[in-house]
Structures are given as structure tokens and as C-alpha cells.
Amino acid sequence: MRGRKPVPIELKVLRGNPGKRPLTTENPLFTAGIPDKPKDLNPDESKEWDRLTRELDGVLSVADYGILRLTVDAYARFVRTMRALNEHGMTYETCNSQGARMIRLRPEVKIMEQVRKQYLSCLVELGATPAQHGRVSLLRKAEPKSEMEELLGI
């Protein structure tokens, strides 16, 4: 996102609404709703999907499917690399062309750093970090469908 991060409504009110713009607490474009859980998630992704959707209920909309999918994918890759590093260690030994022993970082260390950044970035987008909690507002609940809408499938 470009520009300044939005100021929470509560803080604007405390400051006396210095911009004098109308204060709205609802996002009219989206309604609250949990995206359908993909069927092809691995166990780590599935567990993280369940955790995030439970914690972010009321904040998520069905349109957040993509960012949720990216988030759980980054989380699962982070977990896999951490398991590999716990099993094999952060370094390995090799010899150079002269036969001297060298200690090198495992490739998983770089992968772990990359997916950690991706995961954190996704959590920020979802408003799921302590710094973002004040900037997140609840979405309005979807209006229940009338019998005619349900009958017509709209």
C-alpha cells in the first residue's frame, strides 16, 4: 500500500476529526464472511486456515480468499523449513577445491528467511499483527436473503 496507513476512527474522534471528513465505520463494498476452505490444503495449511479464520471472523470477507491462501502457504513452507533445520542443523560441512574443510549455511536458512517475510507481510495485510489491530474494523454482516432470492439463487 502506498501513502500513510489509515488512522483508526476512534483516534480521529479523540483528536476532534481534524480533517472534518465524514467518519464511516463500515466498508460498504464488502460484507463479513469466511471464504470456503480449499480441499487441497496440507495439514499445516489446514490448521493455519482454521486458526486465522477463527481469529479474524468479522474482519474477513469472501474476497479475502487469495490473501488467506498465500498466508497459509507461506506458513506451511516456514514450518517445513524449520523442521528441516531442526533435523539437520543450520550448517553443513563441505570441502573446497584445495581440500580445505568449509562450513556453510544450509539453503533452508535463506528459504526460512524469505517465507518468514512473506508470512509477516500477509499477516499485516490481514490486520493480524499487534501493530495492525487498531487499524482493523469489523465488516457489516450480510443481510439475510429473502425467500424469493433463495428460490431464484441470487
JSON list of C-alpha atoms in Angstrom, two decimals:
[
{"chain": "A", "resi": 1, "resn": "MET", "atom": "CA", "xyz": [0.00, 0.00, 0.00]},
{"chain": "A", "resi": 2, "resn": "ARG", "atom": "CA", "xyz": [1.16, 3.48, -0.74]},
{"chain": "A", "resi": 3, "resn": "GLY", "atom": "CA", "xyz": [0.84, 6.51, 1.45]},
{"chain": "A", "resi": 4, "resn": "ARG", "atom": "CA", "xyz": [0.14, 6.75, 5.13]},
{"chain": "A", "resi": 5, "resn": "LYS", "atom": "CA", "xyz": [-1.60, 3.99, 6.96]},
{"chain": "A", "resi": 6, "resn": "PRO", "atom": "CA", "xyz": [-5.20, 4.84, 7.90]},
{"chain": "A", "resi": 7, "resn": "VAL", "atom": "CA", "xyz": [-5.84, 6.30, 11.33]},
{"chain": "A", "resi": 8, "resn": "PRO", "atom": "CA", "xyz": [-8.41, 4.39, 13.40]},
{"chain": "A", "resi": 9, "resn": "ILE", "atom": "CA", "xyz": [-11.84, 6.07, 13.69]},
{"chain": "A", "resi": 10, "resn": "GLU", "atom": "CA", "xyz": [-11.53, 6.17, 17.49]},
{"chain": "A", "resi": 11, "resn": "LEU", "atom": "CA", "xyz": [-8.31, 8.18, 17.27]},
{"chain": "A", "resi": 12, "resn": "LYS", "atom": "CA", "xyz": [-9.86, 10.61, 14.77]},
{"chain": "A", "resi": 13, "resn": "VAL", "atom": "CA", "xyz": [-12.75, 11.18, 17.18]},
{"chain": "A", "resi": 14, "resn": "LEU", "atom": "CA", "xyz": [-10.38, 11.76, 20.10]},
{"chain": "A", "resi": 15, "resn": "ARG", "atom": "CA", "xyz": [-8.49, 14.33, 18.01]},
{"chain": "A", "resi": 16, "resn": "GLY", "atom": "CA", "xyz": [-11.72, 16.12, 17.12]},
{"chain": "A", "resi": 17, "resn": "ASN", "atom": "CA", "xyz": [-11.81, 14.91, 13.49]},
{"chain": "A", "resi": 18, "resn": "PRO", "atom": "CA", "xyz": [-9.18, 17.40, 12.26]},
{"chain": "A", "resi": 19, "resn": "GLY", "atom": "CA", "xyz": [-9.88, 16.67, 8.56]},
{"chain": "A", "resi": 20, "resn": "LYS", "atom": "CA", "xyz": [-13.63, 17.31, 9.04]},
{"chain": "A", "resi": 21, "resn": "ARG", "atom": "CA", "xyz": [-14.38, 14.46, 6.65]},
{"chain": "A", "resi": 22, "resn": "PRO", "atom": "CA", "xyz": [-17.38, 12.24, 7.33]},
{"chain": "A", "resi": 23, "resn": "LEU", "atom": "CA", "xyz": [-16.44, 9.34, 9.61]},
{"chain": "A", "resi": 24, "resn": "THR", "atom": "CA", "xyz": [-17.65, 5.96, 8.47]},
{"chain": "A", "resi": 25, "resn": "THR", "atom": "CA", "xyz": [-17.15, 2.73, 10.33]},
{"chain": "A", "resi": 26, "resn": "GLU", "atom": "CA", "xyz": [-18.41, 0.41, 7.63]},
{"chain": "A", "resi": 27, "resn": "ASN", "atom": "CA", "xyz": [-16.89, -0.69, 4.37]},
{"chain": "A", "resi": 28, "resn": "PRO", "atom": "CA", "xyz": [-19.88, -0.62, 2.02]},
{"chain": "A", "resi": 29, "resn": "LEU", "atom": "CA", "xyz": [-18.28, -2.84, -0.63]},
{"chain": "A", "resi": 30, "resn": "PHE", "atom": "CA", "xyz": [-17.70, -5.96, 1.44]},
{"chain": "A", "resi": 31, "resn": "THR", "atom": "CA", "xyz": [-19.66, -7.92, 3.97]},
{"chain": "A", "resi": 32, "resn": "ALA", "atom": "CA", "xyz": [-18.23, -10.18, 6.63]},
{"chain": "A", "resi": 33, "resn": "GLY", "atom": "CA", "xyz": [-17.85, -13.80, 5.67]},
{"chain": "A", "resi": 34, "resn": "ILE", "atom": "CA", "xyz": [-15.35, -16.62, 5.81]},
{"chain": "A", "resi": 35, "resn": "PRO", "atom": "CA", "xyz": [-14.06, -17.83, 2.42]},
{"chain": "A", "resi": 36, "resn": "ASP", "atom": "CA", "xyz": [-14.62, -21.51, 1.69]},
{"chain": "A", "resi": 37, "resn": "LYS", "atom": "CA", "xyz": [-11.72, -23.65, 2.85]},
{"chain": "A", "resi": 38, "resn": "PRO", "atom": "CA", "xyz": [-9.83, -25.23, -0.07]},
{"chain": "A", "resi": 39, "resn": "LYS", "atom": "CA", "xyz": [-9.93, -29.01, -0.16]},
{"chain": "A", "resi": 40, "resn": "ASP", "atom": "CA", "xyz": [-6.30, -29.42, -1.24]},
{"chain": "A", "resi": 41, "resn": "LEU", "atom": "CA", "xyz": [-4.61, -27.90, 1.83]},
{"chain": "A", "resi": 42, "resn": "ASN", "atom": "CA", "xyz": [-1.95, -29.94, 3.57]},
{"chain": "A", "resi": 43, "resn": "PRO", "atom": "CA", "xyz": [-2.29, -30.47, 7.37]},
{"chain": "A", "resi": 44, "resn": "ASP", "atom": "CA", "xyz": [-0.12, -27.43, 8.28]},
{"chain": "A", "resi": 45, "resn": "GLU", "atom": "CA", "xyz": [-2.03, -25.17, 5.89]},
{"chain": "A", "resi": 46, "resn": "SER", "atom": "CA", "xyz": [-5.37, -26.51, 7.09]},
{"chain": "A", "resi": 47, "resn": "LYS", "atom": "CA", "xyz": [-4.53, -25.89, 10.74]},
{"chain": "A", "resi": 48, "resn": "GLU", "atom": "CA", "xyz": [-3.40, -22.31, 9.99]},
{"chain": "A", "resi": 49, "resn": "TRP", "atom": "CA", "xyz": [-6.50, -21.66, 7.83]},
{"chain": "A", "resi": 50, "resn": "ASP", "atom": "CA", "xyz": [-8.74, -22.74, 10.72]},
{"chain": "A", "resi": 51, "resn": "ARG", "atom": "CA", "xyz": [-6.81, -20.60, 13.22]},
{"chain": "A", "resi": 52, "resn": "LEU", "atom": "CA", "xyz": [-6.83, -17.46, 11.08]},
{"chain": "A", "resi": 53, "resn": "THR", "atom": "CA", "xyz": [-10.47, -17.70, 10.06]},
{"chain": "A", "resi": 54, "resn": "ARG", "atom": "CA", "xyz": [-11.48, -18.25, 13.69]},
{"chain": "A", "resi": 55, "resn": "GLU", "atom": "CA", "xyz": [-9.45, -15.27, 14.92]},
{"chain": "A", "resi": 56, "resn": "LEU", "atom": "CA", "xyz": [-10.41, -12.95, 12.05]},
{"chain": "A", "resi": 57, "resn": "ASP", "atom": "CA", "xyz": [-14.12, -13.75, 11.96]},
{"chain": "A", "resi": 58, "resn": "GLY", "atom": "CA", "xyz": [-15.96, -10.48, 11.28]},
{"chain": "A", "resi": 59, "resn": "VAL", "atom": "CA", "xyz": [-12.88, -8.93, 9.67]},
{"chain": "A", "resi": 60, "resn": "LEU", "atom": "CA", "xyz": [-12.63, -11.29, 6.70]},
{"chain": "A", "resi": 61, "resn": "SER", "atom": "CA", "xyz": [-14.81, -11.25, 3.63]},
{"chain": "A", "resi": 62, "resn": "VAL", "atom": "CA", "xyz": [-15.18, -13.89, 0.94]},
{"chain": "A", "resi": 63, "resn": "ALA", "atom": "CA", "xyz": [-12.95, -11.67, -1.23]},
{"chain": "A", "resi": 64, "resn": "ASP", "atom": "CA", "xyz": [-10.01, -12.42, 1.09]},
{"chain": "A", "resi": 65, "resn": "TYR", "atom": "CA", "xyz": [-9.64, -15.97, -0.25]},
{"chain": "A", "resi": 66, "resn": "GLY", "atom": "CA", "xyz": [-6.43, -15.19, -2.17]},
{"chain": "A", "resi": 67, "resn": "ILE", "atom": "CA", "xyz": [-4.55, -13.49, 0.66]},
{"chain": "A", "resi": 68, "resn": "LEU", "atom": "CA", "xyz": [-5.62, -16.24, 3.07]},
{"chain": "A", "resi": 69, "resn": "ARG", "atom": "CA", "xyz": [-4.34, -18.86, 0.64]},
{"chain": "A", "resi": 70, "resn": "LEU", "atom": "CA", "xyz": [-1.00, -17.06, 0.31]},
{"chain": "A", "resi": 71, "resn": "THR", "atom": "CA", "xyz": [-0.77, -16.71, 4.09]},
{"chain": "A", "resi": 72, "resn": "VAL", "atom": "CA", "xyz": [-1.31, -20.38, 4.87]},
{"chain": "A", "resi": 73, "resn": "ASP", "atom": "CA", "xyz": [1.06, -21.40, 2.07]},
{"chain": "A", "resi": 74, "resn": "ALA", "atom": "CA", "xyz": [3.83, -19.19, 3.49]},
{"chain": "A", "resi": 75, "resn": "TYR", "atom": "CA", "xyz": [3.14, -20.54, 6.98]},
{"chain": "A", "resi": 76, "resn": "ALA", "atom": "CA", "xyz": [3.36, -24.17, 5.82]},
{"chain": "A", "resi": 77, "resn": "ARG", "atom": "CA", "xyz": [6.62, -23.54, 3.95]},
{"chain": "A", "resi": 78, "resn": "PHE", "atom": "CA", "xyz": [8.03, -21.83, 7.05]},
{"chain": "A", "resi": 79, "resn": "VAL", "atom": "CA", "xyz": [7.09, -24.84, 9.20]},
{"chain": "A", "resi": 80, "resn": "ARG", "atom": "CA", "xyz": [8.64, -27.29, 6.71]},
{"chain": "A", "resi": 81, "resn": "THR", "atom": "CA", "xyz": [11.93, -25.38, 6.59]},
{"chain": "A", "resi": 82, "resn": "MET", "atom": "CA", "xyz": [12.04, -25.11, 10.39]},
{"chain": "A", "resi": 83, "resn": "ARG", "atom": "CA", "xyz": [11.57, -28.89, 10.66]},
{"chain": "A", "resi": 84, "resn": "ALA", "atom": "CA", "xyz": [14.40, -29.46, 8.19]},
{"chain": "A", "resi": 85, "resn": "LEU", "atom": "CA", "xyz": [16.69, -27.07, 10.10]},
{"chain": "A", "resi": 86, "resn": "ASN", "atom": "CA", "xyz": [15.82, -28.69, 13.42]},
{"chain": "A", "resi": 87, "resn": "GLU", "atom": "CA", "xyz": [16.64, -32.09, 11.96]},
{"chain": "A", "resi": 88, "resn": "HIS", "atom": "CA", "xyz": [19.81, -31.23, 10.02]},
{"chain": "A", "resi": 89, "resn": "GLY", "atom": "CA", "xyz": [21.09, -28.06, 11.70]},
{"chain": "A", "resi": 90, "resn": "MET", "atom": "CA", "xyz": [21.74, -24.64, 10.19]},
{"chain": "A", "resi": 91, "resn": "THR", "atom": "CA", "xyz": [25.10, -25.55, 8.64]},
{"chain": "A", "resi": 92, "resn": "TYR", "atom": "CA", "xyz": [26.82, -28.35, 6.77]},
{"chain": "A", "resi": 93, "resn": "GLU", "atom": "CA", "xyz": [30.44, -29.24, 6.02]},
{"chain": "A", "resi": 94, "resn": "THR", "atom": "CA", "xyz": [31.98, -29.33, 2.58]},
{"chain": "A", "resi": 95, "resn": "CYS", "atom": "CA", "xyz": [35.44, -29.18, 1.06]},
{"chain": "A", "resi": 96, "resn": "ASN", "atom": "CA", "xyz": [36.70, -26.59, -1.38]},
{"chain": "A", "resi": 97, "resn": "SER", "atom": "CA", "xyz": [38.78, -27.41, -4.47]},
{"chain": "A", "resi": 98, "resn": "GLN", "atom": "CA", "xyz": [42.00, -27.45, -2.40]},
{"chain": "A", "resi": 99, "resn": "GLY", "atom": "CA", "xyz": [40.51, -29.94, 0.05]},
{"chain": "A", "resi": 100, "resn": "ALA", "atom": "CA", "xyz": [40.08, -27.45, 2.90]},
{"chain": "A", "resi": 101, "resn": "ARG", "atom": "CA", "xyz": [37.08, -28.03, 5.15]},
{"chain": "A", "resi": 102, "resn": "MET", "atom": "CA", "xyz": [34.39, -25.36, 4.95]},
{"chain": "A", "resi": 103, "resn": "ILE", "atom": "CA", "xyz": [31.25, -24.80, 6.98]},
{"chain": "A", "resi": 104, "resn": "ARG", "atom": "CA", "xyz": [28.32, -23.37, 5.01]},
{"chain": "A", "resi": 105, "resn": "LEU", "atom": "CA", "xyz": [24.77, -22.30, 5.75]},
{"chain": "A", "resi": 106, "resn": "ARG", "atom": "CA", "xyz": [22.08, -24.67, 4.56]},
{"chain": "A", "resi": 107, "resn": "PRO", "atom": "CA", "xyz": [19.87, -23.38, 1.72]},
{"chain": "A", "resi": 108, "resn": "GLU", "atom": "CA", "xyz": [16.87, -23.80, 4.03]},
{"chain": "A", "resi": 109, "resn": "VAL", "atom": "CA", "xyz": [18.13, -20.85, 6.11]},
{"chain": "A", "resi": 110, "resn": "LYS", "atom": "CA", "xyz": [17.56, -18.46, 3.20]},
{"chain": "A", "resi": 111, "resn": "ILE", "atom": "CA", "xyz": [14.23, -20.09, 2.37]},
{"chain": "A", "resi": 112, "resn": "MET", "atom": "CA", "xyz": [13.15, -19.71, 6.01]},
{"chain": "A", "resi": 113, "resn": "GLU", "atom": "CA", "xyz": [14.01, -16.00, 5.99]},
{"chain": "A", "resi": 114, "resn": "GLN", "atom": "CA", "xyz": [12.09, -15.43, 2.74]},
{"chain": "A", "resi": 115, "resn": "VAL", "atom": "CA", "xyz": [8.92, -17.24, 3.78]},
{"chain": "A", "resi": 116, "resn": "ARG", "atom": "CA", "xyz": [9.02, -15.59, 7.22]},
{"chain": "A", "resi": 117, "resn": "LYS", "atom": "CA", "xyz": [8.93, -12.20, 5.48]},
{"chain": "A", "resi": 118, "resn": "GLN", "atom": "CA", "xyz": [6.14, -13.35, 3.15]},
{"chain": "A", "resi": 119, "resn": "TYR", "atom": "CA", "xyz": [4.10, -14.68, 6.07]},
{"chain": "A", "resi": 120, "resn": "LEU", "atom": "CA", "xyz": [4.54, -11.49, 8.07]},
{"chain": "A", "resi": 121, "resn": "SER", "atom": "CA", "xyz": [3.59, -9.38, 5.05]},
{"chain": "A", "resi": 122, "resn": "CYS", "atom": "CA", "xyz": [0.41, -11.42, 4.59]},
{"chain": "A", "resi": 123, "resn": "LEU", "atom": "CA", "xyz": [-0.48, -11.12, 8.28]},
{"chain": "A", "resi": 124, "resn": "VAL", "atom": "CA", "xyz": [-0.08, -7.34, 8.03]},
{"chain": "A", "resi": 125, "resn": "GLU", "atom": "CA", "xyz": [-2.44, -7.27, 5.04]},
{"chain": "A", "resi": 126, "resn": "LEU", "atom": "CA", "xyz": [-5.00, -9.28, 7.02]},
{"chain": "A", "resi": 127, "resn": "GLY", "atom": "CA", "xyz": [-4.64, -6.98, 10.04]},
{"chain": "A", "resi": 128, "resn": "ALA", "atom": "CA", "xyz": [-3.41, -9.88, 12.17]},
{"chain": "A", "resi": 129, "resn": "THR", "atom": "CA", "xyz": [-0.34, -8.30, 13.80]},
{"chain": "A", "resi": 130, "resn": "PRO", "atom": "CA", "xyz": [-0.31, -6.32, 17.05]},
{"chain": "A", "resi": 131, "resn": "ALA", "atom": "CA", "xyz": [0.53, -3.09, 15.20]},
{"chain": "A", "resi": 132, "resn": "GLN", "atom": "CA", "xyz": [-2.44, -3.59, 12.85]},
{"chain": "A", "resi": 133, "resn": "HIS", "atom": "CA", "xyz": [-5.09, -4.44, 15.45]},
{"chain": "A", "resi": 134, "resn": "GLY", "atom": "CA", "xyz": [-6.09, -0.79, 15.93]},
{"chain": "A", "resi": 135, "resn": "ARG", "atom": "CA", "xyz": [-6.46, -0.26, 12.19]},
{"chain": "A", "resi": 136, "resn": "VAL", "atom": "CA", "xyz": [-8.88, -3.13, 11.64]},
{"chain": "A", "resi": 137, "resn": "SER", "atom": "CA", "xyz": [-12.63, -2.62, 11.73]},
{"chain": "A", "resi": 138, "resn": "LEU", "atom": "CA", "xyz": [-15.40, -5.17, 11.62]},
{"chain": "A", "resi": 139, "resn": "LEU", "atom": "CA", "xyz": [-17.27, -5.59, 8.36]},
{"chain": "A", "resi": 140, "resn": "ARG", "atom": "CA", "xyz": [-21.03, -5.41, 8.31]},
{"chain": "A", "resi": 141, "resn": "LYS", "atom": "CA", "xyz": [-22.84, -8.73, 8.34]},
{"chain": "A", "resi": 142, "resn": "ALA", "atom": "CA", "xyz": [-24.54, -9.81, 5.15]},
{"chain": "A", "resi": 143, "resn": "GLU", "atom": "CA", "xyz": [-28.28, -9.21, 5.03]},
{"chain": "A", "resi": 144, "resn": "PRO", "atom": "CA", "xyz": [-30.21, -12.47, 5.16]},
{"chain": "A", "resi": 145, "resn": "LYS", "atom": "CA", "xyz": [-31.67, -13.45, 1.77]},
{"chain": "A", "resi": 146, "resn": "SER", "atom": "CA", "xyz": [-35.39, -13.30, 1.24]},
{"chain": "A", "resi": 147, "resn": "GLU", "atom": "CA", "xyz": [-37.26, -16.42, 0.28]},
{"chain": "A", "resi": 148, "resn": "MET", "atom": "CA", "xyz": [-37.55, -15.15, -3.29]},
{"chain": "A", "resi": 149, "resn": "GLU", "atom": "CA", "xyz": [-33.78, -14.54, -3.56]},
{"chain": "A", "resi": 150, "resn": "GLU", "atom": "CA", "xyz": [-33.05, -18.02, -2.25]},
{"chain": "A", "resi": 151, "resn": "LEU", "atom": "CA", "xyz": [-35.58, -19.50, -4.66]},
{"chain": "A", "resi": 152, "resn": "LEU", "atom": "CA", "xyz": [-34.03, -17.68, -7.61]},
{"chain": "A", "resi": 153, "resn": "GLY", "atom": "CA", "xyz": [-30.48, -18.49, -6.42]},
{"chain": "A", "resi": 154, "resn": "ILE", "atom": "CA", "xyz": [-29.27, -14.88, -6.29]}
]
